[in-house]
CSV table of C-alpha atoms in Angstrom, one decimal:
chain,number,residue,atom,x,y,z
P,16,MET,CA,0.0,0.0,0.0
P,17,ASP,CA,1.2,3.4,-0.9
P,18,PRO,CA,2.0,5.4,2.3
P,19,SER,CA,0.9,8.6,0.7
P,20,SER,CA,-2.6,7.3,0.7
P,21,GLN,CA,-2.8,8.3,4.4
P,22,TYR,CA,-2.8,11.9,3.6
P,23,ARG,CA,-2.8,14.3,0.6
P,24,LEU,CA,0.7,15.8,0.4
P,25,GLU,CA,-0.7,19.3,-0.5
P,26,ASP,CA,-2.5,19.4,2.8
P,27,ILE,CA,0.3,18.7,5.2
P,28,ILE,CA,3.5,20.3,6.3
P,29,ASP,CA,5.8,17.5,5.4
P,30,ASN,CA,8.7,18.2,7.7
P,31,VAL,CA,6.8,18.7,11.0
P,32,SER,CA,5.0,15.9,12.9
P,33,THR,CA,3.9,15.1,16.4
P,34,ASP,CA,4.3,11.8,18.4
P,35,CYS,CA,2.6,11.1,21.7
P,36,VAL,CA,3.6,8.9,24.6
P,37,ILE,CA,0.5,7.7,26.4
P,38,PHE,CA,1.0,6.8,30.1
P,39,GLY,CA,-1.4,4.7,32.1
P,40,PHE,CA,-1.2,3.3,35.6
P,41,GLN,CA,-2.6,-0.1,36.3
P,42,GLN,CA,-1.9,-3.0,38.6
P,43,SER,CA,0.6,-0.8,40.4
P,44,MET,CA,2.7,-0.3,37.2
P,45,LEU,CA,3.3,2.6,34.9
P,46,GLU,CA,2.7,1.5,31.3
P,47,ILE,CA,2.6,3.0,27.9
P,48,LEU,CA,0.1,2.4,25.1
P,49,LEU,CA,1.6,1.4,21.7
P,50,TYR,CA,0.1,0.8,18.3
P,51,LYS,CA,1.2,-1.7,15.7
P,52,ARG,CA,1.4,0.0,12.4
P,53,ALA,CA,-0.9,-1.2,9.6
P,54,LEU,CA,0.8,0.9,6.9
P,55,ASN,CA,4.3,1.7,5.6
P,56,PRO,CA,6.7,3.1,6.6
P,57,CYS,CA,7.5,0.7,9.5
P,58,LYS,CA,4.5,-1.5,8.8
P,59,GLY,CA,4.1,-4.1,11.5
P,60,MET,CA,6.2,-2.3,14.0
P,61,TRP,CA,5.1,-0.9,17.4
P,62,ALA,CA,5.0,2.9,17.5
P,63,LEU,CA,3.7,5.9,19.2
P,64,PRO,CA,0.5,7.5,17.8
P,65,GLY,CA,1.8,10.2,15.5
P,66,GLY,CA,1.6,11.9,12.1
P,67,PHE,CA,2.2,15.1,10.1
P,68,LEU,CA,0.8,18.5,10.8
P,69,ASN,CA,-1.9,19.8,8.6
P,70,LYS,CA,-1.4,23.2,7.1
P,71,GLY,CA,-3.1,25.9,9.2
P,72,GLU,CA,-3.1,23.6,12.2
P,73,LEU,CA,-1.4,24.2,15.6
P,74,ILE,CA,0.9,21.5,16.9
P,75,GLU,CA,-1.2,20.7,19.9
P,76,GLU,CA,-4.3,20.6,17.7
P,77,ALA,CA,-2.5,18.0,15.5
P,78,ALA,CA,-1.5,16.0,18.5
P,79,ARG,CA,-5.1,15.9,19.8
P,80,ARG,CA,-6.5,15.1,16.3
P,81,ILE,CA,-4.0,12.2,15.9
P,82,LEU,CA,-4.6,11.0,19.4
P,83,TYR,CA,-8.4,11.0,18.9
P,84,ASN,CA,-8.1,9.2,15.5
P,85,THR,CA,-5.9,6.5,17.0
P,86,THR,CA,-7.3,6.0,20.5
P,87,GLY,CA,-10.8,7.5,20.4
P,88,LEU,CA,-9.8,9.7,23.4
P,89,HIS,CA,-10.3,13.5,23.7
P,90,ASN,CA,-10.1,16.1,26.4
P,91,ILE,CA,-7.1,14.4,28.0
P,92,TYR,CA,-4.0,15.8,29.8
P,93,LEU,CA,-1.4,16.5,27.1
P,94,GLU,CA,2.0,18.2,27.6
P,95,GLU,CA,4.7,19.1,25.1
P,96,ILE,CA,8.1,17.5,25.9
P,97,GLY,CA,10.2,19.1,23.2
P,98,VAL,CA,11.4,18.8,19.6
P,99,PHE,CA,13.2,15.8,18.3
P,100,ASP,CA,15.5,16.9,15.5
P,101,GLN,CA,18.1,14.2,14.8
P,102,ILE,CA,19.1,14.5,11.2
P,103,ASP,CA,18.2,10.9,10.2
P,104,ARG,CA,15.4,10.2,12.6
P,105,PHE,CA,13.1,9.8,9.6
P,106,PRO,CA,15.3,8.2,6.9
P,107,GLU,CA,13.3,9.4,3.8
P,108,TRP,CA,13.7,13.1,4.5
P,109,ARG,CA,14.3,15.4,7.4
P,110,VAL,CA,11.3,15.5,9.7
P,111,PHE,CA,11.1,17.4,13.1
P,112,THR,CA,8.7,15.8,15.5
P,113,ILE,CA,7.3,17.5,18.5
P,114,GLY,CA,6.8,15.0,21.4
P,115,PHE,CA,4.0,15.0,23.9
P,116,PHE,CA,3.0,12.9,26.7
P,117,ALA,CA,-0.6,12.1,27.6
P,118,LEU,CA,-1.9,10.9,30.9
P,119,ILE,CA,-4.9,8.6,31.0
P,120,SER,CA,-6.6,6.3,33.4
P,121,PRO,CA,-7.0,2.9,31.7
P,122,GLU,CA,-9.9,2.2,34.1
P,123,ASN,CA,-11.8,5.4,33.2
P,124,ASP,CA,-11.0,5.7,29.5
P,125,LYS,CA,-12.2,3.4,26.7
P,126,LEU,CA,-9.8,2.9,23.9
P,127,ILE,CA,-10.0,2.0,20.2
P,128,THR,CA,-7.8,-1.0,19.7
P,129,SER,CA,-7.4,-0.8,15.9
P,130,ASN,CA,-8.3,1.3,12.9
P,131,GLU,CA,-7.2,1.9,9.4
P,132,TYR,CA,-3.7,3.0,10.5
P,133,THR,CA,-3.1,0.3,13.2
P,134,LEU,CA,-3.4,-3.4,13.5
P,135,GLU,CA,-3.5,-3.6,17.3
P,136,ALA,CA,-3.1,-1.6,20.5
P,137,LYS,CA,-1.4,-2.9,23.6
P,138,TRP,CA,-0.2,-1.6,27.0
P,139,PHE,CA,3.5,-2.3,27.7
P,140,LYS,CA,5.4,-2.1,30.9
P,141,LEU,CA,8.3,0.4,30.5
P,142,ASN,CA,10.9,-2.2,31.1
P,143,GLU,CA,9.4,-4.6,28.7
P,144,LEU,CA,9.0,-2.5,25.5
P,145,PRO,CA,9.2,-4.1,22.1
P,146,GLU,CA,11.5,-2.7,19.4
P,147,LEU,CA,9.9,0.6,18.4
P,148,ALA,CA,9.8,2.4,15.0
P,149,TRP,CA,12.1,5.3,14.3
P,150,ASP,CA,13.4,7.2,17.4
P,151,HIS,CA,10.3,6.4,19.4
P,152,LYS,CA,12.2,4.6,22.1
P,153,HIS,CA,14.2,7.9,22.7
P,154,ILE,CA,11.0,9.9,22.8
P,155,VAL,CA,9.6,7.5,25.4
P,156,ASP,CA,12.8,7.9,27.5
P,157,ILE,CA,12.5,11.7,27.4
P,158,ALA,CA,8.8,11.6,28.2
P,159,ARG,CA,9.6,9.4,31.2
P,160,ASP,CA,12.1,11.9,32.6
P,161,LYS,CA,9.7,14.8,32.0
P,162,LEU,CA,6.9,13.0,33.8
P,163,LYS,CA,9.1,12.5,36.8
P,164,THR,CA,9.9,16.2,37.0
P,165,ARG,CA,6.3,17.2,36.3
P,166,VAL,CA,4.6,15.2,39.1
P,167,GLN,CA,6.8,17.1,41.5
P,168,ASN,CA,5.6,20.6,40.4
P,169,LYS,CA,2.1,19.9,39.3
P,170,PRO,CA,-0.5,17.5,40.7
P,171,VAL,CA,-0.9,15.8,37.3
P,172,GLY,CA,-0.3,12.4,38.7
P,173,PHE,CA,-4.0,12.3,39.5
P,174,GLU,CA,-4.8,12.1,35.8
P,175,LEU,CA,-3.5,8.6,35.9
P,176,LEU,CA,-5.9,7.4,38.7
P,177,PRO,CA,-9.4,6.2,38.5
P,178,ASN,CA,-12.0,8.7,39.9
P,179,LYS,CA,-12.0,6.9,43.3
P,180,PHE,CA,-8.7,5.7,44.7
P,181,THR,CA,-7.1,4.7,48.0
P,182,LEU,CA,-4.2,6.4,49.6
P,183,PRO,CA,-2.0,3.3,49.2
P,184,GLN,CA,-2.8,3.4,45.4
P,185,LEU,CA,-1.8,7.1,45.3
P,186,GLN,CA,1.4,6.5,47.1
P,187,THR,CA,2.3,3.6,44.8
P,188,LEU,CA,1.7,5.8,41.8
P,189,TYR,CA,4.1,8.4,43.1
P,190,GLU,CA,6.6,5.7,44.1
P,191,VAL,CA,6.5,4.2,40.6
P,192,ILE,CA,6.8,7.5,38.8
P,193,LEU,CA,9.6,8.9,41.1
P,194,ASP,CA,11.2,5.4,41.2
P,195,LYS,CA,11.8,5.5,44.9
P,196,SER,CA,10.1,4.5,48.2
P,197,LEU,CA,8.3,7.2,50.1
P,198,ASP,CA,7.8,7.5,53.8
P,199,LYS,CA,4.1,6.8,54.4
P,200,ARG,CA,3.6,9.4,57.2
P,201,ASN,CA,5.4,12.1,55.4
P,202,PHE,CA,3.6,11.4,52.2
P,203,ARG,CA,0.2,11.7,53.8
P,204,LYS,CA,1.1,14.8,55.7
P,205,LYS,CA,2.1,16.6,52.5
P,206,LEU,CA,-1.1,15.5,50.8
P,207,ILE,CA,-3.2,16.8,53.6
P,208,ASN,CA,-1.4,20.1,53.4
P,209,MET,CA,-2.3,20.4,49.8
P,210,LYS,CA,-6.0,20.2,50.7
P,211,LEU,CA,-6.5,18.4,47.4
P,212,LEU,CA,-8.2,15.2,48.6
P,213,LYS,CA,-11.8,14.5,49.4
P,214,LYS,CA,-12.6,11.5,51.6
P,215,LEU,CA,-15.6,9.6,50.3
P,216,ASN,CA,-18.1,7.7,52.3
P,217,GLU,CA,-17.0,4.5,50.6
P,218,LYS,CA,-14.5,1.8,51.1
P,219,ASP,CA,-12.4,-0.1,48.6
P,220,LYS,CA,-13.6,-3.8,48.8
P,221,ASN,CA,-10.5,-5.3,47.1
P,222,ASN,CA,-8.8,-5.9,50.4
P,223,ILE,CA,-11.5,-7.8,52.3
P,224,LYS,CA,-9.7,-7.9,55.6
P,225,ARG,CA,-8.8,-4.2,55.8
P,226,PRO,CA,-11.0,-2.2,53.4
P,227,ALA,CA,-9.2,1.1,52.6
P,228,ASP,CA,-11.0,4.4,52.5
P,229,LEU,CA,-11.7,5.8,49.0
P,230,TYR,CA,-10.8,9.3,48.0
P,231,SER,CA,-11.4,11.6,45.1
P,232,PHE,CA,-9.7,14.8,44.4
P,233,ASP,CA,-11.2,18.3,44.6
P,234,LYS,CA,-11.3,19.3,40.9
P,235,LYS,CA,-11.6,23.1,41.6
P,236,ARG,CA,-8.6,23.0,43.9
P,237,TYR,CA,-6.8,20.7,41.5
P,238,LYS,CA,-7.2,23.3,38.6
P,239,THR,CA,-5.8,26.0,40.8
P,240,LEU,CA,-2.8,24.0,41.7
P,241,VAL,CA,-2.1,23.0,38.1
P,242,LYS,CA,-2.2,26.6,37.1
P,243,GLN,CA,-0.1,27.9,40.0
P,244,GLY,CA,2.4,25.1,40.2
P,245,PHE,CA,3.4,23.6,43.5
P,246,LEU,CA,6.3,21.8,44.9
P,247,PHE,CA,5.7,18.3,46.0
P,248,GLU,CA,9.1,17.4,47.5
P,249,MET,CA,9.3,13.7,48.4
S,26,MET,CA,18.6,45.9,1.7
S,27,ASP,CA,17.3,42.6,0.5
S,28,PRO,CA,16.7,40.3,3.5
S,29,SER,CA,17.7,37.2,1.5
S,30,SER,CA,21.2,38.6,1.5
S,31,GLN,CA,21.5,37.3,5.1
S,32,TYR,CA,21.5,33.7,4.0
S,33,ARG,CA,21.4,31.6,0.9
S,34,LEU,CA,17.9,30.1,0.6
S,35,GLU,CA,19.2,26.8,-0.6
S,36,ASP,CA,21.2,26.3,2.6
S,37,ILE,CA,18.4,26.8,5.1
S,38,ILE,CA,15.3,25.1,6.3
S,39,ASP,CA,13.0,28.0,5.7
S,40,ASN,CA,10.2,27.0,8.1
S,41,VAL,CA,12.2,26.3,11.2
S,42,SER,CA,14.1,28.9,13.2
S,43,THR,CA,15.3,29.5,16.8
S,44,ASP,CA,15.1,32.5,19.1
S,45,CYS,CA,16.9,33.0,22.3
S,46,VAL,CA,16.0,34.9,25.5
S,47,ILE,CA,19.3,35.9,27.2
S,48,PHE,CA,18.9,36.5,31.0
S,49,GLY,CA,21.3,38.4,33.0
S,50,PHE,CA,21.3,39.5,36.7
S,51,GLN,CA,22.8,42.9,37.6
S,52,GLN,CA,22.2,45.6,40.2
S,53,SER,CA,19.7,43.2,41.9
S,54,MET,CA,17.5,43.0,38.8
S,55,LEU,CA,16.8,40.3,36.3
S,56,GLU,CA,17.3,41.7,32.8
S,57,ILE,CA,17.2,40.5,29.2
S,58,LEU,CA,19.5,41.3,26.3
S,59,LEU,CA,17.9,42.6,23.2
S,60,TYR,CA,19.3,43.5,19.8
S,61,LYS,CA,18.1,46.2,17.5
S,62,ARG,CA,17.7,44.8,14.0
S,63,ALA,CA,19.9,46.2,11.2
S,64,LEU,CA,18.0,44.4,8.4
S,65,ASN,CA,14.5,43.7,7.2
S,66,PRO,CA,12.1,42.2,8.2
S,67,CYS,CA,11.5,44.3,11.3
S,68,LYS,CA,14.5,46.6,10.7
S,69,GLY,CA,15.0,49.0,13.6
S,70,MET,CA,12.9,46.9,16.0
S,71,TRP,CA,14.3,45.3,19.2
S,72,ALA,CA,14.3,41.5,19.0
S,73,LEU,CA,15.7,38.3,20.4
S,74,PRO,CA,18.8,36.9,18.7
S,75,GLY,CA,17.4,34.3,16.2
S,76,GLY,CA,17.5,32.9,12.7
S,77,PHE,CA,16.7,30.0,10.4
S,78,LEU,CA,18.2,26.5,10.8
S,79,ASN,CA,20.8,25.4,8.4
S,80,LYS,CA,20.3,22.1,6.6
S,81,GLY,CA,22.0,19.3,8.4
S,82,GLU,CA,22.2,21.3,11.6
S,83,LEU,CA,20.6,20.4,14.9
S,84,ILE,CA,18.4,23.0,16.5
S,85,GLU,CA,20.6,23.5,19.5
S,86,GLU,CA,23.6,23.9,17.2
S,87,ALA,CA,21.7,26.6,15.3
S,88,ALA,CA,20.8,28.4,18.6
S,89,ARG,CA,24.5,28.3,19.7
S,90,ARG,CA,25.7,29.5,16.3
S,91,ILE,CA,23.3,32.4,16.2
S,92,LEU,CA,24.0,33.3,19.8
S,93,TYR,CA,27.7,33.3,19.1
S,94,ASN,CA,27.4,35.4,15.9
S,95,THR,CA,25.2,37.9,17.7
S,96,THR,CA,26.8,38.1,21.1
S,97,GLY,CA,30.3,36.6,20.8
S,98,LEU,CA,29.4,34.2,23.6
S,99,HIS,CA,29.9,30.4,23.6
S,100,ASN,CA,29.8,27.6,26.1
S,101,ILE,CA,26.8,29.1,27.9
S,102,TYR,CA,23.9,27.5,29.7
S,103,LEU,CA,21.1,27.1,27.1
S,104,GLU,CA,17.8,25.4,27.5
S,105,GLU,CA,14.9,24.7,25.1
S,106,ILE,CA,11.6,26.2,26.2
S,107,GLY,CA,9.3,24.8,23.5
S,108,VAL,CA,8.0,25.4,20.0
S,109,PHE,CA,6.2,28.6,19.0
S,110,ASP,CA,3.7,27.7,16.2
S,111,GLN,CA,1.1,30.5,15.9
S,112,ILE,CA,0.0,30.4,12.3
S,113,ASP,CA,0.8,34.1,11.5
S,114,ARG,CA,3.7,34.6,13.9
S,115,PHE,CA,5.9,35.3,10.9
S,116,PRO,CA,3.6,37.1,8.4
S,117,GLU,CA,5.4,36.2,5.2
S,118,TRP,CA,5.0,32.4,5.5
S,119,ARG,CA,4.6,29.9,8.2
S,120,VAL,CA,7.7,29.6,10.4
S,121,PHE,CA,8.0,27.4,13.6
S,122,THR,CA,10.5,28.7,16.0
S,123,ILE,CA,12.1,26.8,18.8
S,124,GLY,CA,12.7,29.0,21.8
S,125,PHE,CA,15.6,28.8,24.2
S,126,PHE,CA,16.8,30.7,27.2
S,127,ALA,CA,20.4,31.4,28.0
S,128,LEU,CA,21.8,32.4,31.4
S,129,ILE,CA,24.8,34.6,31.5
S,130,SER,CA,26.7,36.7,34.0
S,131,PRO,CA,27.0,40.2,32.6
S,132,GLU,CA,30.0,40.7,34.9
S,133,ASN,CA,31.8,37.6,33.6
S,134,ASP,CA,30.8,37.7,29.9
S,135,LYS,CA,32.0,40.2,27.4
S,136,LEU,CA,29.4,40.9,24.7
S,137,ILE,CA,29.4,42.1,21.1
S,138,THR,CA,27.2,45.2,20.9
S,139,SER,CA,26.7,45.4,17.2
S,140,ASN,CA,27.5,43.5,14.0
S,141,GLU,CA,26.1,43.2,10.5
S,142,TYR,CA,22.7,42.0,11.6
S,143,THR,CA,22.3,44.4,14.6
S,144,LEU,CA,22.6,48.1,15.2
S,145,GLU,CA,22.8,48.0,19.0
S,146,ALA,CA,22.6,45.7,22.0
S,147,LYS,CA,21.0,46.7,25.3
S,148,TRP,CA,20.0,45.2,28.6
S,149,PHE,CA,16.3,45.8,29.5
S,150,LYS,CA,14.5,45.2,32.8
S,151,LEU,CA,11.6,42.8,32.3
S,152,ASN,CA,9.0,45.4,33.3
S,153,GLU,CA,10.5,48.0,31.0
S,154,LEU,CA,10.7,46.1,27.7
S,155,PRO,CA,10.3,48.1,24.4
S,156,GLU,CA,8.0,46.9,21.7
S,157,LEU,CA,9.5,43.6,20.3
S,158,ALA,CA,9.5,42.2,16.8
S,159,TRP,CA,7.1,39.3,15.9
S,160,ASP,CA,5.9,37.2,18.8
S,161,HIS,CA,9.1,37.8,20.8
S,162,LYS,CA,7.3,39.3,23.8
S,163,HIS,CA,5.4,36.1,24.1
S,164,ILE,CA,8.6,34.0,23.9
S,165,VAL,CA,10.1,36.2,26.7
S,166,ASP,CA,7.0,35.6,28.9
S,167,ILE,CA,7.2,31.8,28.4
S,168,ALA,CA,11.0,31.9,29.1
S,169,ARG,CA,10.4,33.8,32.3
S,170,ASP,CA,7.9,31.2,33.5
S,171,LYS,CA,10.3,28.3,32.6
S,172,LEU,CA,13.2,30.0,34.4
S,173,LYS,CA,11.0,30.2,37.6
S,174,THR,CA,10.3,26.5,37.4
S,175,ARG,CA,13.8,25.6,36.5
S,176,VAL,CA,15.7,27.3,39.4
S,177,GLN,CA,13.6,25.2,41.7
S,178,ASN,CA,14.7,21.9,40.3
S,179,LYS,CA,18.2,22.6,39.0
S,180,PRO,CA,20.8,24.9,40.5
S,181,VAL,CA,21.0,26.9,37.3
S,182,GLY,CA,20.5,30.2,39.0
S,183,PHE,CA,24.2,30.2,39.7
S,184,GLU,CA,24.9,30.7,36.0
S,185,LEU,CA,23.7,34.2,36.4
S,186,LEU,CA,26.1,35.1,39.2
S,187,PRO,CA,29.7,36.3,38.9
S,188,ASN,CA,32.4,33.8,40.0
S,189,LYS,CA,32.5,35.2,43.5
S,190,PHE,CA,29.3,36.3,45.2
S,191,THR,CA,27.8,37.0,48.6
S,192,LEU,CA,24.9,35.2,50.2
S,193,PRO,CA,22.7,38.3,50.2
S,194,GLN,CA,23.4,38.5,46.4
S,195,LEU,CA,22.4,34.9,46.0
S,196,GLN,CA,19.2,35.3,48.0
S,197,THR,CA,18.3,38.4,46.0
S,198,LEU,CA,18.8,36.5,42.8
S,199,TYR,CA,16.3,33.8,43.9
S,200,GLU,CA,13.9,36.3,45.3
S,201,VAL,CA,13.9,38.2,41.9
S,202,ILE,CA,13.5,35.0,39.9
S,203,LEU,CA,10.8,33.5,42.1
S,204,ASP,CA,9.2,36.9,42.6
S,205,LYS,CA,8.8,36.5,46.4
S,206,SER,CA,10.6,37.2,49.6
S,207,LEU,CA,12.5,34.3,51.2
S,208,ASP,CA,13.2,33.7,54.8
S,209,LYS,CA,17.0,34.4,55.3
S,210,ARG,CA,17.6,31.6,57.8
S,211,ASN,CA,15.6,29.0,55.9
S,212,PHE,CA,17.3,29.9,52.7
S,213,ARG,CA,20.8,29.6,54.1
S,214,LYS,CA,19.9,26.3,55.8
S,215,LYS,CA,18.8,24.8,52.5
S,216,LEU,CA,21.9,26.1,50.7
S,217,ILE,CA,24.1,24.5,53.3
S,218,ASN,CA,22.3,21.2,52.9
S,219,MET,CA,23.0,21.3,49.2
S,220,LYS,CA,26.8,21.4,50.0
S,221,LEU,CA,27.2,23.5,46.9
S,222,LEU,CA,28.9,26.6,48.2
S,223,LYS,CA,32.6,27.2,48.9
S,224,LYS,CA,33.4,30.0,51.3
S,225,LEU,CA,36.4,32.0,50.1
S,226,ASN,CA,39.0,33.7,52.1
S,227,GLU,CA,37.9,37.1,50.7
S,228,LYS,CA,35.3,39.7,51.6
S,229,ASP,CA,33.1,41.8,49.4
S,230,LYS,CA,34.3,45.4,49.8
S,231,ASN,CA,31.2,47.1,48.4
S,232,ASN,CA,29.7,47.4,51.8
S,233,ILE,CA,32.4,49.1,53.8
S,234,LYS,CA,30.8,48.9,57.2
S,235,ARG,CA,29.9,45.3,57.0
S,236,PRO,CA,32.0,43.5,54.4
S,237,ALA,CA,30.2,40.3,53.4
S,238,ASP,CA,31.9,36.9,52.9
S,239,LEU,CA,32.4,35.9,49.3
S,240,TYR,CA,31.5,32.5,48.0
S,241,SER,CA,32.0,30.5,44.9
S,242,PHE,CA,30.3,27.3,44.0
S,243,ASP,CA,31.7,23.8,43.9
S,244,LYS,CA,31.7,23.1,40.1
S,245,LYS,CA,31.9,19.3,40.4
S,246,ARG,CA,29.1,19.1,42.9
S,247,TYR,CA,27.1,21.7,40.7
S,248,LYS,CA,27.4,19.4,37.7
S,249,THR,CA,26.1,16.4,39.7
S,250,LEU,CA,23.1,18.4,40.9
S,251,VAL,CA,22.3,19.8,37.4
S,252,LYS,CA,22.3,16.2,36.1
S,253,GLN,CA,20.4,14.6,39.0
S,254,GLY,CA,17.9,17.5,39.5
S,255,PHE,CA,17.1,18.6,42.9
S,256,LEU,CA,14.2,20.3,44.6
S,257,PHE,CA,14.9,23.7,46.1
S,258,GLU,CA,11.6,24.4,47.7
S,259,MET,CA,11.5,28.0,48.9
C-alpha cells in the first residue's frame, strides 16, 4: 500500500510531525500504550501514535487530532516535551517531530484498539518495551524523565488514577513515577497540606480484611494547583 | 537591503528557526539582552537573537551558532523552552520557532554590541521592555515562567552570578526570579544542605561597614546536581 494514501501531500507540512507517549497506571505499574502500524513506513512495528501536521493547524491541535483518531480519546491531559530533531530520525527526508505525553486512566478511558492505521493496540510495561519504530524509544525515555519532573511541580499524577482511589494506590503511583520508596507518614502529611483530597463515604472492597477508604480529588482546587504550580518534594 | 542577503535560501530550512532569550542579573535585577535589527524584516525593532536553521544542523547547534554570531558568547547555559507555532507569527510564511533561554553573568561575559545584523545591543529590565518584533514578547514571557520553574529543580540560578558572590546577592537572585521574599535563615539552611557553596578567604568590599563573605560554588558538585535534578523548595 502506498504510504501517501494516508494523507494528501498538498494538505500537510511534510517536515513537521507530532508523536505522543500515552502513560497509564494499572496493577501498580506505569505502562505506555503502543500501536502496531498497519501501513508503511515501518508497517508491522510498534510505534507511538503520531503523524504530520496539517497546514493551518497548531501543533497541539494536530497531537489531539491524531490521538483522537488513533485512540478515540479526547479532552485528556497533554503536555509538550520538546522537539526531536536528529538529522536521520526519519530516513526518507528530514522531519522534526514535537513530542507530547498524555496521561490517562485505563480504568476510566475506553480505547480504540485498531483502525485503518493500526493493527493492534497494547499496553506495555516500561521495562518490557518491544522494538519501536524510528526514534520512538528515545521519545519514550525523554517523556519518562519529564513525567518524573512534572509530578513534582504539578499534581498531574492524579490524571492517571481512577475517579476513586485509595491512599496506598496514590502512594504507589508516586513511588512508581519517582522510582523510589516514600515514607508513608510524610507522604500523607504533605497530601493533607495540599488540601486536594476529598474522603468519600465508601471503602475499597478489594482488600476484604482491611478495606481502605476511598478518596477523590477536589477538581476546583486541582485546577488552581495545576495553574499555580506547586512543589511536592518527596 | 534585500533580507535574503542574510543567507542563501538553498542552505536553510525556511520554516524552522530558533530564538533565544538571554537572561542576566545585575544591580539586583533580572534583565534580558535585546538587539536592534539592522536588516529587514522588522528593521529598527528590538528583537531576540534568532534565525533560520541550516540544513544538516541540529536545533541547539543553530541556537548556539546564532548566539555566538550575535553576542560573541559560547559555552553558555542554554535550555529549550518549546516550539512557537502560531499560524501568523511570521507574516510572510509559516515559520515554527524553537525558543531557548540562555543564562549569562553580565559581569563575567563580554558581549558584542553590534554586528552586520544588529545596530545596537542593550539590557532591559523585564518590566521595561520596548515593543518587540514578531511574537518575541510572548517568547520572553514563556522563558520567564520556565526560568522560575527551572531554578527550583536545578541549581542553574548560579549561571547568572559572577564567579564570586555574597549570600545576600544569591538570595536576592532567587527572590527576583521566584518573585517573592524568602526567609533568610531557611534559605541559608537549604543552601548549606546542598553542599554546593565554597566559602572563600575574601570579603566583598562594596559594603564598607559590614563587608560580606564571598563564596564560589563547587563546580563538580554543581554538575552532579544539574544532572540529577534537585528540589529547592522555597
